[in-house]
Amino acid sequence: MQGFFEVLAVEQVIRLLTAFSPLPPEQADLLESDGRILAEDITAKEDLPLADRSAMDGYALRAADTFGATESNPSYLHCVKNFDIQTPPDIELQPGQCAGIVTGGILPAGADAVVMVEYTYAMSESMVEIRVPVAPGTHVMLRGEDVRAGGLLLPAGTLLRPQEVGLMAALGTLRVPVHKRPLVAVISTGDELVDVSVTPRAGQVRDVNSSTLACLVRRAGGTPVLLGLIPDELHTLSARLREALETADCILLSGGSSVGVRDLTVGALQAIDGARILCHGVALSPGKPLIIADVGGKAVWGLPGQVTSAQVVMLVLGQAFIRHLQGWKNPFDQALWPKQKAVLARNIASRQGREDYVRVRFEQGEAGELLAVPIPGMSGLLRSLTGAHGLVRIPASLEGLETRQQVDVLLFEP
Amino acid sequence: MQGFFEVLAVEQVIRLLTAFSPLPPEQADLLESDGRILAEDITAKEDLPLADRSAMDGYALRAADTFGATESNPSYLHCVKNFDIQTPPDIELQPGQCAGIVTGGILPAGADAVVMVEYTYAMSESMVEIRVPVAPGTHVMLRGEDVRAGGLLLPAGTLLRPQEVGLMAALGTLRVPVHKRPLVAVISTGDELVDVSVTPRAGQVRDVNSSTLACLVRRAGGTPVLLGLIPDELHTLSARLREALETADCILLSGGSSVGVRDLTVGALQAIDGARILCHGVALSPGKPLIIADVGGKAVWGLPGQVTSAQVVMLVLGQAFIRHLQGWKNPFDQALWPKQKAVLARNIASRQGREDYVRVRFEQGEAGELLAVPIPGMSGLLRSLTGAHGLVRIPASLEGLETRQQVDVLLFEP
């Protein structure tokens, strides 16, 4: 009934996936660039700060006038002006002079340092006691210290976070060249499936994968396009795939659980001009019956119909691929995945030559230690995922993990 | 110039923030419920699965007919039918009989187990060799095993992830009661500030906080509403805050860096009927000049104008508060923050009684160890954040951390 096929190692599949090209750049509004990858170098058009600015509230002065100043033997300086923050200074400080300045205010010519107001005492409107010595440059942000005009602000490939968005805002960047977010078509197939809105009769089940996959795509920065259910019929499926590929950057097709659906997916792909099947089976559990095809440079995924299998494939490979399309560097690297160390509550057997991902939940052990408790149950059961906090990976080289062994739990995103 | 005020400990501020009520529930479309908190219990209206289903491709049979079966001494069963996945079985298996079944297919009456196709051999259309014994229940998902009709599907307070969305899809839940996402008004004030689109003249700087705060709000699940720049004028500011509170669930007001803006914020808040200042200063660095007020049950934040200070306050307190409004449990718990262990590259001094958050970047040490290198530079410099991978927390009880000490780096979200 089920055909045998050559199963690829997870690393082989990652190499195949990495060979797909990231999507081209587009110009995004500044606030829409957060979480995306810069597609071109950005250079600064101005210095930042634009002038020497104070980093504190206090007095701008010549550092040399404070040398030797102490609490008991202060320097006395003549305060010639108090600057507000937005008016550029119009004087040049002479030796023995100082000027009131606020955080962010521009230093007047002649000043080379700022002393904090806490270390001063205003004797009168025009005479200030300085109780500490300061070195030149103290509490001063020099013109161009943050960014120099003409310099590289952010290189292509940078992942933009709120702080990079802020840096671009400071330099007046209104539009940002970033890699496109992929449009990801989500299709379910399987004659037993009905839409979520339908009440199933005996033999039918509601389509779960469309919803789960859409959420996982969105969390990885892609835009899911739900194309719904397609009947298990080769020419219909093939036509719908071709149609979807006109606009989508990637297709996630999940098979029903019926026998033959996987062969149908392969058949439907083979019926598309120029389609190449790159992978038909991966040494991953759950998730073995994974199909990946290249159709004109776009990836079509044939995911397992079992919900938990499809989700594990998405967590281990699919979300990283969606990030790869957006220009992320090394998105497949599991070092990036938040982890939690825990003690395994019982033995887990595994088959050598296959990477296993075991669903676990956390419990408190008797000695207060954090236990990772493997969740039993067949992969068809949805509760095995909703009750889980994360996955424990068993590398292909091992035959299992032992009770009380320390493990890294790969945490599900909250 | 700068007034003194009673500074609260970070834990005191967290207690104040936790006292604000989470937002009321709303009905969200299933796919829009991902990442949100369930506001009411959801009970199951149906069993899941609806019937006893096979978890494998193979043969449904009576387990007793396989007892003692081996490779060399198989059982021989009469195959009476091959079921497809969507047709409910219309027969009852008798002893000595089996029926072909696919993953997800419904078991016929009389069958209590499934044997995988790999352990069988079809002698003819109607005779199958069974080469392993199976126990009753093997590879069968029992009716209601995943969820029982009338049972609690997901309790109020559950954080909905893709797998919970999938579970709700399986049960036909189209609309989900979740806590609202807060509308968060973002306002900047400071006479030196100009909009990002404006070319600043000497003494002016572009408004960075509106952009950074908007991104941080969105990442925490809130909806930012940018109200832009408001002049440093008490009655204008007070009127705009009142106006914003008519629709917004929370306000983030960030002061310019000029002296007096913090007093202005307090003054503008005091001019609003029923406003209570809960906090005016927190033992947090950077971030000390934080103001929090309660205006009719809504929180108004007066954030520091310094960009890095405002961002640290948002990471340590602000994003967690936005999650608290959405019904998260313990969002202030830093145990939830992804961490990376590293070796501190140099001493960091800190003041006792104050929590310090030091920006660090990772570097490879000489022995291959991961170093956390504190980033020098004043908090006005934007590069100190864009160059950072995370923060190292120095608890209020310590006077600093020492070179080569192992530290947990609180990672910035990618």
PDB file of N, CA and C in Angstrom, chain A residues 31 34 46 53 57 85 88 102-103 106 140 146 152 159 161 163-164 166 169-172 192 196 202-203 205-206 208 212 215 218-219 257 259 311 378 381-383 385-386 388 412 414, chain B residues 31 34 46 53 57 85 88 102-103 106 140 146 152 159 161 163-164 166 169-172 192 196 202-203 205-206 208 212 215 218-219 257 259 311 378 381-383 385-386 388 412 414:
ATOM      1  N   LEU A  31       7.995  51.814  10.361  1.00  0.00           N
ATOM      2  CA  LEU A  31       7.445  51.007  11.457  1.00  0.00           C
ATOM      3  C   LEU A  31       7.109  49.585  11.024  1.00  0.00           C
ATOM      4  N   ASP A  34      10.182  46.515  11.373  1.00  0.00           N
ATOM      5  CA  ASP A  34      10.556  45.785  12.591  1.00  0.00           C
ATOM      6  C   ASP A  34      10.422  44.275  12.390  1.00  0.00           C
ATOM      7  N   GLU A  46      23.629  62.063   7.834  1.00  0.00           N
ATOM      8  CA  GLU A  46      23.981  63.139   8.765  1.00  0.00           C
ATOM      9  C   GLU A  46      24.829  62.557   9.896  1.00  0.00           C
ATOM     10  N   ARG A  53      26.776  67.413  22.367  1.00  0.00           N
ATOM     11  CA  ARG A  53      25.614  67.602  23.245  1.00  0.00           C
ATOM     12  C   ARG A  53      25.919  67.116  24.650  1.00  0.00           C
ATOM     13  N   ASP A  57      22.169  66.988  33.009  1.00  0.00           N
ATOM     14  CA  ASP A  57      21.815  68.339  33.444  1.00  0.00           C
ATOM     15  C   ASP A  57      22.987  68.863  34.278  1.00  0.00           C
ATOM     16  N   ILE A  85      17.038  73.863  25.800  1.00  0.00           N
ATOM     17  CA  ILE A  85      17.516  72.735  24.986  1.00  0.00           C
ATOM     18  C   ILE A  85      17.503  73.009  23.489  1.00  0.00           C
ATOM     19  N   PRO A  88      20.409  76.980  19.867  1.00  0.00           N
ATOM     20  CA  PRO A  88      21.845  76.751  19.724  1.00  0.00           C
ATOM     21  C   PRO A  88      22.623  77.855  20.441  1.00  0.00           C
ATOM     22  N   VAL A 102      21.237  71.617  29.796  1.00  0.00           N
ATOM     23  CA  VAL A 102      20.343  70.504  30.126  1.00  0.00           C
ATOM     24  C   VAL A 102      20.742  69.284  29.298  1.00  0.00           C
ATOM     25  N   THR A 103      20.283  68.130  29.709  1.00  0.00           N
ATOM     26  CA  THR A 103      20.565  66.899  28.978  1.00  0.00           C
ATOM     27  C   THR A 103      20.111  67.071  27.529  1.00  0.00           C
ATOM     28  N   ILE A 106      23.132  71.656  23.418  1.00  0.00           N
ATOM     29  CA  ILE A 106      24.372  71.791  22.645  1.00  0.00           C
ATOM     30  C   ILE A 106      25.410  72.548  23.454  1.00  0.00           C
ATOM     31  N   VAL A 140      29.841  64.392  27.672  1.00  0.00           N
ATOM     32  CA  VAL A 140      29.609  65.033  26.378  1.00  0.00           C
ATOM     33  C   VAL A 140      29.458  63.945  25.313  1.00  0.00           C
ATOM     34  N   ASP A 146      27.897  58.878  17.718  1.00  0.00           N
ATOM     35  CA  ASP A 146      26.994  57.733  17.535  1.00  0.00           C
ATOM     36  C   ASP A 146      27.101  57.239  16.085  1.00  0.00           C
ATOM     37  N   LEU A 152      28.622  53.663   7.326  1.00  0.00           N
ATOM     38  CA  LEU A 152      27.647  52.578   7.232  1.00  0.00           C
ATOM     39  C   LEU A 152      26.801  52.585   8.497  1.00  0.00           C
ATOM     40  N   LEU A 159      19.088  42.031  11.057  1.00  0.00           N
ATOM     41  CA  LEU A 159      17.724  41.827  11.546  1.00  0.00           C
ATOM     42  C   LEU A 159      17.310  43.093  12.279  1.00  0.00           C
ATOM     43  N   ARG A 161      15.358  45.296  14.751  1.00  0.00           N
ATOM     44  CA  ARG A 161      14.622  45.207  16.010  1.00  0.00           C
ATOM     45  C   ARG A 161      14.172  46.620  16.389  1.00  0.00           C
ATOM     46  N   GLN A 163      15.306  48.716  18.388  1.00  0.00           N
ATOM     47  CA  GLN A 163      16.399  49.680  18.516  1.00  0.00           C
ATOM     48  C   GLN A 163      16.975  50.085  17.156  1.00  0.00           C
ATOM     49  N   GLU A 164      16.980  49.174  16.175  1.00  0.00           N
ATOM     50  CA  GLU A 164      17.449  49.554  14.833  1.00  0.00           C
ATOM     51  C   GLU A 164      16.418  50.474  14.175  1.00  0.00           C
ATOM     52  N   GLY A 166      14.647  52.555  15.782  1.00  0.00           N
ATOM     53  CA  GLY A 166      14.912  53.847  16.423  1.00  0.00           C
ATOM     54  C   GLY A 166      16.108  54.549  15.802  1.00  0.00           C
ATOM     55  N   ALA A 169      15.051  55.978  12.614  1.00  0.00           N
ATOM     56  CA  ALA A 169      14.193  57.145  12.866  1.00  0.00           C
ATOM     57  C   ALA A 169      15.061  58.372  13.152  1.00  0.00           C
ATOM     58  N   ALA A 170      16.099  58.168  13.951  1.00  0.00           N
ATOM     59  CA  ALA A 170      16.966  59.293  14.327  1.00  0.00           C
ATOM     60  C   ALA A 170      17.598  59.921  13.100  1.00  0.00           C
ATOM     61  N   LEU A 171      17.767  59.144  12.043  1.00  0.00           N
ATOM     62  CA  LEU A 171      18.401  59.663  10.831  1.00  0.00           C
ATOM     63  C   LEU A 171      17.387  59.953   9.734  1.00  0.00           C
ATOM     64  N   GLY A 172      16.131  59.936  10.077  1.00  0.00           N
ATOM     65  CA  GLY A 172      15.114  60.373   9.115  1.00  0.00           C
ATOM     66  C   GLY A 172      14.808  59.371   8.016  1.00  0.00           C
ATOM     67  N   GLU A 192     -11.550  12.801   3.819  1.00  0.00           N
ATOM     68  CA  GLU A 192     -12.272  12.735   5.095  1.00  0.00           C
ATOM     69  C   GLU A 192     -12.408  14.109   5.741  1.00  0.00           C
ATOM     70  N   VAL A 196     -13.801  23.786   9.069  1.00  0.00           N
ATOM     71  CA  VAL A 196     -14.018  23.988  10.503  1.00  0.00           C
ATOM     72  C   VAL A 196     -15.477  24.333  10.807  1.00  0.00           C
ATOM     73  N   ALA A 202     -20.078  10.789  10.753  1.00  0.00           N
ATOM     74  CA  ALA A 202     -19.142   9.699  11.019  1.00  0.00           C
ATOM     75  C   ALA A 202     -18.207   9.529   9.825  1.00  0.00           C
ATOM     76  N   GLY A 203     -16.913   9.400  10.088  1.00  0.00           N
ATOM     77  CA  GLY A 203     -15.944   9.228   9.006  1.00  0.00           C
ATOM     78  C   GLY A 203     -15.297  10.526   8.585  1.00  0.00           C
ATOM     79  N   VAL A 205     -13.619  14.398   9.590  1.00  0.00           N
ATOM     80  CA  VAL A 205     -13.002  15.199  10.655  1.00  0.00           C
ATOM     81  C   VAL A 205     -12.785  16.603  10.116  1.00  0.00           C
ATOM     82  N   ARG A 206     -12.790  17.576  11.036  1.00  0.00           N
ATOM     83  CA  ARG A 206     -12.558  18.949  10.606  1.00  0.00           C
ATOM     84  C   ARG A 206     -11.086  19.151  10.263  1.00  0.00           C
ATOM     85  N   VAL A 208      -7.848  20.626  10.609  1.00  0.00           N
ATOM     86  CA  VAL A 208      -7.114  21.309  11.679  1.00  0.00           C
ATOM     87  C   VAL A 208      -5.860  21.973  11.129  1.00  0.00           C
ATOM     88  N   THR A 212      -3.698  25.573  12.109  1.00  0.00           N
ATOM     89  CA  THR A 212      -2.411  25.490  12.801  1.00  0.00           C
ATOM     90  C   THR A 212      -1.282  26.034  11.928  1.00  0.00           C
ATOM     91  N   CYS A 215      -1.238  29.856  11.627  1.00  0.00           N
ATOM     92  CA  CYS A 215      -0.655  30.511  12.810  1.00  0.00           C
ATOM     93  C   CYS A 215       0.866  30.396  12.802  1.00  0.00           C
ATOM     94  N   ARG A 218       2.385  32.761  10.240  1.00  0.00           N
ATOM     95  CA  ARG A 218       2.335  34.154  10.674  1.00  0.00           C
ATOM     96  C   ARG A 218       3.391  34.427  11.742  1.00  0.00           C
ATOM     97  N   ARG A 219       3.560  33.489  12.667  1.00  0.00           N
ATOM     98  CA  ARG A 219       4.568  33.677  13.708  1.00  0.00           C
ATOM     99  C   ARG A 219       5.974  33.732  13.123  1.00  0.00           C
ATOM    100  N   SER A 257      -5.041  11.997   6.191  1.00  0.00           N
ATOM    101  CA  SER A 257      -4.327  10.857   6.736  1.00  0.00           C
ATOM    102  C   SER A 257      -4.562   9.598   5.902  1.00  0.00           C
ATOM    103  N   VAL A 259      -4.323   6.765   3.069  1.00  0.00           N
ATOM    104  CA  VAL A 259      -3.292   6.178   2.221  1.00  0.00           C
ATOM    105  C   VAL A 259      -3.437   6.758   0.820  1.00  0.00           C
ATOM    106  N   GLN A 311       3.053  19.780  12.636  1.00  0.00           N
ATOM    107  CA  GLN A 311       3.546  20.876  13.470  1.00  0.00           C
ATOM    108  C   GLN A 311       5.026  20.716  13.793  1.00  0.00           C
ATOM    109  N   MET A 378      -0.614   8.795  20.895  1.00  0.00           N
ATOM    110  CA  MET A 378      -0.337   8.743  19.463  1.00  0.00           C
ATOM    111  C   MET A 378      -0.347  10.136  18.873  1.00  0.00           C
ATOM    112  N   LEU A 381      -3.369  12.509  18.445  1.00  0.00           N
ATOM    113  CA  LEU A 381      -4.078  13.158  19.548  1.00  0.00           C
ATOM    114  C   LEU A 381      -3.612  14.597  19.708  1.00  0.00           C
ATOM    115  N   LEU A 382      -4.549  15.532  19.635  1.00  0.00           N
ATOM    116  CA  LEU A 382      -4.204  16.946  19.700  1.00  0.00           C
ATOM    117  C   LEU A 382      -3.748  17.359  21.096  1.00  0.00           C
ATOM    118  N   ARG A 383      -4.263  16.675  22.115  1.00  0.00           N
ATOM    119  CA  ARG A 383      -3.898  17.030  23.483  1.00  0.00           C
ATOM    120  C   ARG A 383      -2.421  16.817  23.761  1.00  0.00           C
ATOM    121  N   LEU A 385      -0.059  17.826  22.117  1.00  0.00           N
ATOM    122  CA  LEU A 385       0.641  19.089  21.837  1.00  0.00           C
ATOM    123  C   LEU A 385       0.149  20.220  22.731  1.00  0.00           C
ATOM    124  N   THR A 386      -1.147  20.247  23.006  1.00  0.00           N
ATOM    125  CA  THR A 386      -1.634  21.358  23.823  1.00  0.00           C
ATOM    126  C   THR A 386      -1.160  21.204  25.262  1.00  0.00           C
ATOM    127  N   ALA A 388       1.819  20.231  26.022  1.00  0.00           N
ATOM    128  CA  ALA A 388       3.281  20.230  26.030  1.00  0.00           C
ATOM    129  C   ALA A 388       3.853  21.636  26.179  1.00  0.00           C
ATOM    130  N   PHE A 412       8.382  25.835  23.248  1.00  0.00           N
ATOM    131  CA  PHE A 412       7.412  26.421  22.321  1.00  0.00           C
ATOM    132  C   PHE A 412       7.352  27.919  22.586  1.00  0.00           C
ATOM    133  N   PRO A 414       5.758  31.358  23.376  1.00  0.00           N
ATOM    134  CA  PRO A 414       4.518  31.602  24.110  1.00  0.00           C
ATOM    135  C   PRO A 414       3.460  32.231  23.203  1.00  0.00           C
TER     136      PRO A 414
ATOM    137  N   LEU B  31      -8.575  32.348  13.930  1.00  0.00           N
ATOM    138  CA  LEU B  31      -7.173  32.561  13.561  1.00  0.00           C
ATOM    139  C   LEU B  31      -6.581  33.799  14.217  1.00  0.00           C
ATOM    140  N   ASP B  34      -4.689  33.431  18.120  1.00  0.00           N
ATOM    141  CA  ASP B  34      -3.327  32.941  18.393  1.00  0.00           C
ATOM    142  C   ASP B  34      -2.531  33.993  19.161  1.00  0.00           C
ATOM    143  N   GLU B  46     -18.466  18.083  21.347  1.00  0.00           N
ATOM    144  CA  GLU B  46     -18.457  16.750  20.715  1.00  0.00           C
ATOM    145  C   GLU B  46     -17.299  15.931  21.298  1.00  0.00           C
ATOM    146  N   ARG B  53     -10.868   5.285  15.934  1.00  0.00           N
ATOM    147  CA  ARG B  53     -10.191   5.443  14.644  1.00  0.00           C
ATOM    148  C   ARG B  53      -8.826   4.771  14.667  1.00  0.00           C
ATOM    149  N   ASP B  57      -1.923   2.725   8.991  1.00  0.00           N
ATOM    150  CA  ASP B  57      -2.394   1.966   7.837  1.00  0.00           C
ATOM    151  C   ASP B  57      -2.195   0.481   8.173  1.00  0.00           C
ATOM    152  N   ILE B  85     -11.323   5.943   3.778  1.00  0.00           N
ATOM    153  CA  ILE B  85     -11.296   6.708   5.025  1.00  0.00           C
ATOM    154  C   ILE B  85     -12.623   7.368   5.380  1.00  0.00           C
ATOM    155  N   PRO B  88     -18.169   5.215   6.705  1.00  0.00           N
ATOM    156  CA  PRO B  88     -18.290   4.511   7.991  1.00  0.00           C
ATOM    157  C   PRO B  88     -18.508   3.014   7.744  1.00  0.00           C
ATOM    158  N   VAL B 102      -7.202   2.419   6.885  1.00  0.00           N
ATOM    159  CA  VAL B 102      -6.172   3.441   6.674  1.00  0.00           C
ATOM    160  C   VAL B 102      -6.091   4.320   7.912  1.00  0.00           C
ATOM    161  N   THR B 103      -5.003   5.056   8.026  1.00  0.00           N
ATOM    162  CA  THR B 103      -4.826   5.961   9.165  1.00  0.00           C
ATOM    163  C   THR B 103      -6.007   6.919   9.222  1.00  0.00           C
ATOM    164  N   ILE B 106     -12.369   4.628  10.464  1.00  0.00           N
ATOM    165  CA  ILE B 106     -13.167   4.189  11.621  1.00  0.00           C
ATOM    166  C   ILE B 106     -13.125   2.668  11.740  1.00  0.00           C
ATOM    167  N   VAL B 140      -5.147   2.221  18.125  1.00  0.00           N
ATOM    168  CA  VAL B 140      -6.536   2.699  18.043  1.00  0.00           C
ATOM    169  C   VAL B 140      -6.665   3.972  18.871  1.00  0.00           C
ATOM    170  N   ASP B 146      -9.229  11.907  22.998  1.00  0.00           N
ATOM    171  CA  ASP B 146      -8.573  13.216  22.981  1.00  0.00           C
ATOM    172  C   ASP B 146      -9.398  14.200  23.815  1.00  0.00           C
ATOM    173  N   LEU B 152     -14.090  19.978  29.893  1.00  0.00           N
ATOM    174  CA  LEU B 152     -13.386  21.254  29.757  1.00  0.00           C
ATOM    175  C   LEU B 152     -12.324  21.107  28.664  1.00  0.00           C
ATOM    176  N   LEU B 159      -2.992  30.549  27.512  1.00  0.00           N
ATOM    177  CA  LEU B 159      -2.353  31.254  26.418  1.00  0.00           C
ATOM    178  C   LEU B 159      -2.544  30.411  25.161  1.00  0.00           C
ATOM    179  N   ARG B 161      -1.823  29.052  21.617  1.00  0.00           N
ATOM    180  CA  ARG B 161      -0.704  28.880  20.677  1.00  0.00           C
ATOM    181  C   ARG B 161      -1.265  28.169  19.445  1.00  0.00           C
ATOM    182  N   GLN B 163      -1.140  25.204  18.533  1.00  0.00           N
ATOM    183  CA  GLN B 163      -1.756  23.908  18.826  1.00  0.00           C
ATOM    184  C   GLN B 163      -3.117  24.056  19.498  1.00  0.00           C
ATOM    185  N   GLU B 164      -3.284  25.090  20.332  1.00  0.00           N
ATOM    186  CA  GLU B 164      -4.610  25.296  20.936  1.00  0.00           C
ATOM    187  C   GLU B 164      -5.600  25.771  19.859  1.00  0.00           C
ATOM    188  N   GLY B 166      -5.502  24.844  16.832  1.00  0.00           N
ATOM    189  CA  GLY B 166      -5.815  23.607  16.127  1.00  0.00           C
ATOM    190  C   GLY B 166      -6.865  22.782  16.868  1.00  0.00           C
ATOM    191  N   ALA B 169     -10.125  24.355  16.372  1.00  0.00           N
ATOM    192  CA  ALA B 169     -10.581  24.096  14.997  1.00  0.00           C
ATOM    193  C   ALA B 169     -11.208  22.709  14.915  1.00  0.00           C
ATOM    194  N   ALA B 170     -10.573  21.736  15.555  1.00  0.00           N
ATOM    195  CA  ALA B 170     -11.065  20.351  15.498  1.00  0.00           C
ATOM    196  C   ALA B 170     -12.479  20.254  16.057  1.00  0.00           C
ATOM    197  N   LEU B 171     -12.827  21.164  16.965  1.00  0.00           N
ATOM    198  CA  LEU B 171     -14.150  21.124  17.587  1.00  0.00           C
ATOM    199  C   LEU B 171     -15.092  22.170  17.022  1.00  0.00           C
ATOM    200  N   GLY B 172     -14.679  22.806  15.927  1.00  0.00           N
ATOM    201  CA  GLY B 172     -15.590  23.700  15.238  1.00  0.00           C
ATOM    202  C   GLY B 172     -15.778  25.054  15.906  1.00  0.00           C
ATOM    203  N   GLU B 192      12.762  70.141  21.955  1.00  0.00           N
ATOM    204  CA  GLU B 192      13.854  69.938  20.998  1.00  0.00           C
ATOM    205  C   GLU B 192      13.500  68.900  19.931  1.00  0.00           C
ATOM    206  N   VAL B 196      10.111  62.524  12.555  1.00  0.00           N
ATOM    207  CA  VAL B 196      11.123  61.774  11.793  1.00  0.00           C
ATOM    208  C   VAL B 196      11.272  62.338  10.376  1.00  0.00           C
ATOM    209  N   ALA B 202      20.193  72.886  14.079  1.00  0.00           N
ATOM    210  CA  ALA B 202      21.002  72.758  15.291  1.00  0.00           C
ATOM    211  C   ALA B 202      20.095  72.914  16.505  1.00  0.00           C
ATOM    212  N   GLY B 203      20.270  72.033  17.487  1.00  0.00           N
ATOM    213  CA  GLY B 203      19.450  72.106  18.692  1.00  0.00           C
ATOM    214  C   GLY B 203      18.241  71.200  18.647  1.00  0.00           C
ATOM    215  N   VAL B 205      16.419  67.432  17.526  1.00  0.00           N
ATOM    216  CA  VAL B 205      16.665  66.017  17.215  1.00  0.00           C
ATOM    217  C   VAL B 205      15.341  65.379  16.832  1.00  0.00           C
ATOM    218  N   ARG B 206      15.440  64.349  16.003  1.00  0.00           N
ATOM    219  CA  ARG B 206      14.221  63.663  15.595  1.00  0.00           C
ATOM    220  C   ARG B 206      13.673  62.817  16.740  1.00  0.00           C
ATOM    221  N   VAL B 208      12.708  59.759  18.332  1.00  0.00           N
ATOM    222  CA  VAL B 208      13.032  58.338  18.171  1.00  0.00           C
ATOM    223  C   VAL B 208      12.071  57.465  18.980  1.00  0.00           C
ATOM    224  N   THR B 212      10.356  53.552  18.396  1.00  0.00           N
ATOM    225  CA  THR B 212      10.827  52.424  19.199  1.00  0.00           C
ATOM    226  C   THR B 212       9.699  51.876  20.079  1.00  0.00           C
ATOM    227  N   CYS B 215       7.073  49.862  18.157  1.00  0.00           N
ATOM    228  CA  CYS B 215       7.511  48.482  17.860  1.00  0.00           C
ATOM    229  C   CYS B 215       7.423  47.605  19.106  1.00  0.00           C
ATOM    230  N   ARG B 218       3.814  46.694  19.878  1.00  0.00           N
ATOM    231  CA  ARG B 218       3.284  45.703  18.937  1.00  0.00           C
ATOM    232  C   ARG B 218       3.831  44.318  19.252  1.00  0.00           C
ATOM    233  N   ARG B 219       5.124  44.238  19.570  1.00  0.00           N
ATOM    234  CA  ARG B 219       5.709  42.938  19.899  1.00  0.00           C
ATOM    235  C   ARG B 219       5.093  42.336  21.160  1.00  0.00           C
ATOM    236  N   SER B 257      14.428  65.211  26.669  1.00  0.00           N
ATOM    237  CA  SER B 257      15.491  65.104  27.666  1.00  0.00           C
ATOM    238  C   SER B 257      15.656  66.406  28.441  1.00  0.00           C
ATOM    239  N   VAL B 259      15.254  69.377  31.084  1.00  0.00           N
ATOM    240  CA  VAL B 259      14.861  69.517  32.486  1.00  0.00           C
ATOM    241  C   VAL B 259      13.437  70.050  32.532  1.00  0.00           C
ATOM    242  N   GLN B 311      13.739  52.315  26.536  1.00  0.00           N
ATOM    243  CA  GLN B 311      13.662  50.935  26.048  1.00  0.00           C
ATOM    244  C   GLN B 311      13.864  49.922  27.177  1.00  0.00           C
ATOM    245  N   MET B 378      27.394  56.374  26.767  1.00  0.00           N
ATOM    246  CA  MET B 378      26.300  56.996  27.495  1.00  0.00           C
ATOM    247  C   MET B 378      24.971  56.521  26.934  1.00  0.00           C
ATOM    248  N   LEU B 381      23.444  57.311  23.484  1.00  0.00           N
ATOM    249  CA  LEU B 381      23.956  56.802  22.213  1.00  0.00           C
ATOM    250  C   LEU B 381      23.126  55.610  21.752  1.00  0.00           C
ATOM    251  N   LEU B 382      22.584  55.708  20.555  1.00  0.00           N
ATOM    252  CA  LEU B 382      21.702  54.661  20.043  1.00  0.00           C
ATOM    253  C   LEU B 382      22.463  53.380  19.709  1.00  0.00           C
ATOM    254  N   ARG B 383      23.739  53.549  19.328  1.00  0.00           N
ATOM    255  CA  ARG B 383      24.535  52.379  18.970  1.00  0.00           C
ATOM    256  C   ARG B 383      24.749  51.429  20.133  1.00  0.00           C
ATOM    257  N   LEU B 385      22.606  50.283  21.972  1.00  0.00           N
ATOM    258  CA  LEU B 385      21.532  49.281  21.927  1.00  0.00           C
ATOM    259  C   LEU B 385      21.560  48.465  20.644  1.00  0.00           C
ATOM    260  N   THR B 386      21.879  49.117  19.526  1.00  0.00           N
ATOM    261  CA  THR B 386      21.864  48.347  18.277  1.00  0.00           C
ATOM    262  C   THR B 386      23.024  47.353  18.250  1.00  0.00           C
ATOM    263  N   ALA B 388      23.948  45.638  20.806  1.00  0.00           N
ATOM    264  CA  ALA B 388      23.799  44.719  21.947  1.00  0.00           C
ATOM    265  C   ALA B 388      22.974  43.489  21.584  1.00  0.00           C
ATOM    266  N   PHE B 412      17.641  39.863  23.820  1.00  0.00           N
ATOM    267  CA  PHE B 412      16.653  40.631  23.073  1.00  0.00           C
ATOM    268  C   PHE B 412      15.926  39.671  22.136  1.00  0.00           C
ATOM    269  N   PRO B 414      14.536  38.320  18.795  1.00  0.00           N
ATOM    270  CA  PRO B 414      15.060  38.558  17.442  1.00  0.00           C
ATOM    271  C   PRO B 414      14.069  39.369  16.593  1.00  0.00           C
TER     272      PRO B 414
END
